[in-house]
Amino acid sequence: MDSNQLSYLPILMQLILAVGFVGGTIFVSGKLGPKRNSTSKDKNFECGIESVGNARIPFSVKYFLVAILFVLFDVEVIFLYPWAINFKELGMDGMVKMVIFMLLLLIGFFYIIKKKALEWE
């Protein structure tokens, strides 16, 4: 092993320790923990409300579409934070790149509005 590979040894040791600790804790708690099963304990719990009907009711695709679009645009906003922090150091080059980024986001936003992806019936 050369010195470059040895520099990864502490990371490997920490990974093994973390995975071992989590796995060991789950295993030990499963073996030592109480196991008292009953019909009321094995029922599904819905915030104290009795479950009624089938849980496999199909959801509207619009629900998933809005959820995915929210996550998409929410993650895109995360990229604005490092730019805002380093605004002065990036200079005009950073400004041009961010304007291009924001224009692409805006084009995508207008596209989903044109396709009426956010409108409910």
PDB file of C-alpha atoms in Angstrom:
ATOM      1  CA  MET A   1       0.000   0.000   0.000  1.00  0.00           C
ATOM      2  CA  ASP A   2       1.368   3.361  -0.891  1.00  0.00           C
ATOM      3  CA  SER A   3       0.813   6.473   1.202  1.00  0.00           C
ATOM      4  CA  ASN A   4      -2.091   7.647  -0.965  1.00  0.00           C
ATOM      5  CA  GLN A   5      -4.094   4.517  -0.173  1.00  0.00           C
ATOM      6  CA  LEU A   6      -3.144   4.670   3.505  1.00  0.00           C
ATOM      7  CA  SER A   7      -4.751   8.098   3.781  1.00  0.00           C
ATOM      8  CA  TYR A   8      -8.142   6.419   3.178  1.00  0.00           C
ATOM      9  CA  LEU A   9      -7.650   3.951   6.041  1.00  0.00           C
ATOM     10  CA  PRO A  10      -9.193   6.208   8.755  1.00  0.00           C
ATOM     11  CA  ILE A  11     -12.263   6.748   6.568  1.00  0.00           C
ATOM     12  CA  LEU A  12     -12.618   3.002   6.024  1.00  0.00           C
ATOM     13  CA  MET A  13     -12.229   2.361   9.755  1.00  0.00           C
ATOM     14  CA  GLN A  14     -14.867   4.983  10.580  1.00  0.00           C
ATOM     15  CA  LEU A  15     -17.258   3.491   8.008  1.00  0.00           C
ATOM     16  CA  ILE A  16     -16.789  -0.018   9.430  1.00  0.00           C
ATOM     17  CA  LEU A  17     -17.283   1.290  12.974  1.00  0.00           C
ATOM     18  CA  ALA A  18     -20.451   3.210  12.052  1.00  0.00           C
ATOM     19  CA  VAL A  19     -22.027   0.337  10.118  1.00  0.00           C
ATOM     20  CA  GLY A  20     -21.033  -2.133  12.830  1.00  0.00           C
ATOM     21  CA  PHE A  21     -22.486   0.043  15.576  1.00  0.00           C
ATOM     22  CA  VAL A  22     -25.803   0.516  13.779  1.00  0.00           C
ATOM     23  CA  GLY A  23     -26.056  -3.146  12.802  1.00  0.00           C
ATOM     24  CA  GLY A  24     -25.076  -4.309  16.281  1.00  0.00           C
ATOM     25  CA  THR A  25     -27.544  -1.972  17.974  1.00  0.00           C
ATOM     26  CA  ILE A  26     -30.406  -3.167  15.782  1.00  0.00           C
ATOM     27  CA  PHE A  27     -29.458  -6.816  16.324  1.00  0.00           C
ATOM     28  CA  VAL A  28     -29.093  -6.524  20.107  1.00  0.00           C
ATOM     29  CA  SER A  29     -32.309  -4.534  20.561  1.00  0.00           C
ATOM     30  CA  GLY A  30     -34.167  -7.113  18.465  1.00  0.00           C
ATOM     31  CA  LYS A  31     -32.882  -9.943  20.670  1.00  0.00           C
ATOM     32  CA  LEU A  32     -33.248  -8.228  24.055  1.00  0.00           C
ATOM     33  CA  GLY A  33     -36.452  -6.257  23.439  1.00  0.00           C
ATOM     34  CA  PRO A  34     -39.866  -7.472  24.587  1.00  0.00           C
ATOM     35  CA  LYS A  35     -42.010  -9.435  22.163  1.00  0.00           C
ATOM     36  CA  ARG A  36     -45.674  -9.266  23.124  1.00  0.00           C
ATOM     37  CA  ASN A  37     -47.937  -9.662  20.108  1.00  0.00           C
ATOM     38  CA  SER A  38     -51.712  -9.260  20.235  1.00  0.00           C
ATOM     39  CA  THR A  39     -54.478  -8.457  17.770  1.00  0.00           C
ATOM     40  CA  SER A  40     -54.706  -4.834  18.905  1.00  0.00           C
ATOM     41  CA  LYS A  41     -50.910  -4.345  18.733  1.00  0.00           C
ATOM     42  CA  ASP A  42     -50.678  -5.858  15.254  1.00  0.00           C
ATOM     43  CA  LYS A  43     -53.386  -3.587  13.795  1.00  0.00           C
ATOM     44  CA  ASN A  44     -52.431  -0.634  11.606  1.00  0.00           C
ATOM     45  CA  PHE A  45     -52.340   2.637  13.515  1.00  0.00           C
ATOM     46  CA  GLU A  46     -53.752   5.726  11.803  1.00  0.00           C
ATOM     47  CA  CYS A  47     -53.442   8.499  14.407  1.00  0.00           C
ATOM     48  CA  GLY A  48     -56.037   6.899  16.670  1.00  0.00           C
ATOM     49  CA  ILE A  49     -58.662   6.656  13.927  1.00  0.00           C
ATOM     50  CA  GLU A  50     -60.015   3.245  12.967  1.00  0.00           C
ATOM     51  CA  SER A  51     -58.882   2.144   9.501  1.00  0.00           C
ATOM     52  CA  VAL A  52     -61.733   1.949   7.012  1.00  0.00           C
ATOM     53  CA  GLY A  53     -61.554   0.498   3.518  1.00  0.00           C
ATOM     54  CA  ASN A  54     -58.637  -0.514   1.357  1.00  0.00           C
ATOM     55  CA  ALA A  55     -55.298   1.271   1.690  1.00  0.00           C
ATOM     56  CA  ARG A  56     -54.540   0.632  -1.984  1.00  0.00           C
ATOM     57  CA  ILE A  57     -56.784   3.398  -3.346  1.00  0.00           C
ATOM     58  CA  PRO A  58     -55.171   4.838  -6.488  1.00  0.00           C
ATOM     59  CA  PHE A  59     -54.071   8.468  -6.251  1.00  0.00           C
ATOM     60  CA  SER A  60     -54.438  10.957  -9.042  1.00  0.00           C
ATOM     61  CA  VAL A  61     -51.379  11.376 -11.236  1.00  0.00           C
ATOM     62  CA  LYS A  62     -51.714  15.140 -10.696  1.00  0.00           C
ATOM     63  CA  TYR A  63     -50.835  14.632  -7.024  1.00  0.00           C
ATOM     64  CA  PHE A  64     -47.565  12.930  -7.895  1.00  0.00           C
ATOM     65  CA  LEU A  65     -46.816  15.432 -10.648  1.00  0.00           C
ATOM     66  CA  VAL A  66     -47.194  18.388  -8.283  1.00  0.00           C
ATOM     67  CA  ALA A  67     -45.085  16.618  -5.652  1.00  0.00           C
ATOM     68  CA  ILE A  68     -42.284  15.870  -8.125  1.00  0.00           C
ATOM     69  CA  LEU A  69     -42.355  19.419  -9.511  1.00  0.00           C
ATOM     70  CA  PHE A  70     -42.182  20.808  -5.978  1.00  0.00           C
ATOM     71  CA  VAL A  71     -39.137  18.689  -5.173  1.00  0.00           C
ATOM     72  CA  LEU A  72     -37.523  19.616  -8.488  1.00  0.00           C
ATOM     73  CA  PHE A  73     -37.866  23.360  -8.007  1.00  0.00           C
ATOM     74  CA  ASP A  74     -37.081  23.108  -4.299  1.00  0.00           C
ATOM     75  CA  VAL A  75     -33.780  21.367  -5.038  1.00  0.00           C
ATOM     76  CA  GLU A  76     -32.978  23.951  -7.693  1.00  0.00           C
ATOM     77  CA  VAL A  77     -33.322  26.699  -5.078  1.00  0.00           C
ATOM     78  CA  ILE A  78     -30.616  24.955  -3.026  1.00  0.00           C
ATOM     79  CA  PHE A  79     -28.139  25.811  -5.799  1.00  0.00           C
ATOM     80  CA  LEU A  80     -28.845  29.509  -5.280  1.00  0.00           C
ATOM     81  CA  TYR A  81     -27.393  29.504  -1.755  1.00  0.00           C
ATOM     82  CA  PRO A  82     -23.710  28.877  -2.619  1.00  0.00           C
ATOM     83  CA  TRP A  83     -23.971  31.430  -5.402  1.00  0.00           C
ATOM     84  CA  ALA A  84     -25.395  34.023  -3.016  1.00  0.00           C
ATOM     85  CA  ILE A  85     -22.643  33.356  -0.484  1.00  0.00           C
ATOM     86  CA  ASN A  86     -19.843  33.664  -3.080  1.00  0.00           C
ATOM     87  CA  PHE A  87     -21.478  36.389  -5.158  1.00  0.00           C
ATOM     88  CA  LYS A  88     -18.601  38.891  -4.959  1.00  0.00           C
ATOM     89  CA  GLU A  89     -15.839  36.320  -5.515  1.00  0.00           C
ATOM     90  CA  LEU A  90     -17.514  34.867  -8.623  1.00  0.00           C
ATOM     91  CA  GLY A  91     -17.670  38.227 -10.347  1.00  0.00           C
ATOM     92  CA  MET A  92     -19.323  38.821 -13.682  1.00  0.00           C
ATOM     93  CA  ASP A  93     -18.659  35.260 -14.868  1.00  0.00           C
ATOM     94  CA  GLY A  94     -20.667  33.875 -11.935  1.00  0.00           C
ATOM     95  CA  MET A  95     -23.424  36.383 -12.593  1.00  0.00           C
ATOM     96  CA  VAL A  96     -23.747  35.330 -16.240  1.00  0.00           C
ATOM     97  CA  LYS A  97     -23.856  31.653 -15.295  1.00  0.00           C
ATOM     98  CA  MET A  98     -26.509  32.293 -12.658  1.00  0.00           C
ATOM     99  CA  VAL A  99     -28.628  34.315 -15.098  1.00  0.00           C
ATOM    100  CA  ILE A 100     -28.456  31.393 -17.547  1.00  0.00           C
ATOM    101  CA  PHE A 101     -29.402  29.000 -14.742  1.00  0.00           C
ATOM    102  CA  MET A 102     -32.353  31.168 -13.680  1.00  0.00           C
ATOM    103  CA  LEU A 103     -33.508  31.563 -17.310  1.00  0.00           C
ATOM    104  CA  LEU A 104     -33.532  27.781 -17.718  1.00  0.00           C
ATOM    105  CA  LEU A 105     -35.556  27.474 -14.503  1.00  0.00           C
ATOM    106  CA  LEU A 106     -37.956  30.150 -15.716  1.00  0.00           C
ATOM    107  CA  ILE A 107     -38.373  28.433 -19.094  1.00  0.00           C
ATOM    108  CA  GLY A 108     -39.165  25.174 -17.288  1.00  0.00           C
ATOM    109  CA  PHE A 109     -41.640  26.928 -15.023  1.00  0.00           C
ATOM    110  CA  PHE A 110     -43.451  28.569 -17.947  1.00  0.00           C
ATOM    111  CA  TYR A 111     -43.486  25.208 -19.737  1.00  0.00           C
ATOM    112  CA  ILE A 112     -45.290  23.470 -16.865  1.00  0.00           C
ATOM    113  CA  ILE A 113     -47.739  26.383 -16.628  1.00  0.00           C
ATOM    114  CA  LYS A 114     -48.408  26.150 -20.391  1.00  0.00           C
ATOM    115  CA  LYS A 115     -48.988  22.393 -20.099  1.00  0.00           C
ATOM    116  CA  LYS A 116     -51.378  23.134 -17.168  1.00  0.00           C
ATOM    117  CA  ALA A 117     -49.500  20.697 -14.928  1.00  0.00           C
ATOM    118  CA  LEU A 118     -50.390  22.677 -11.802  1.00  0.00           C
ATOM    119  CA  GLU A 119     -54.125  23.022 -12.501  1.00  0.00           C
ATOM    120  CA  TRP A 120     -56.596  20.759 -10.715  1.00  0.00           C
ATOM    121  CA  GLU A 121     -59.952  19.858 -12.203  1.00  0.00           C
TER     122      GLU A 121
END
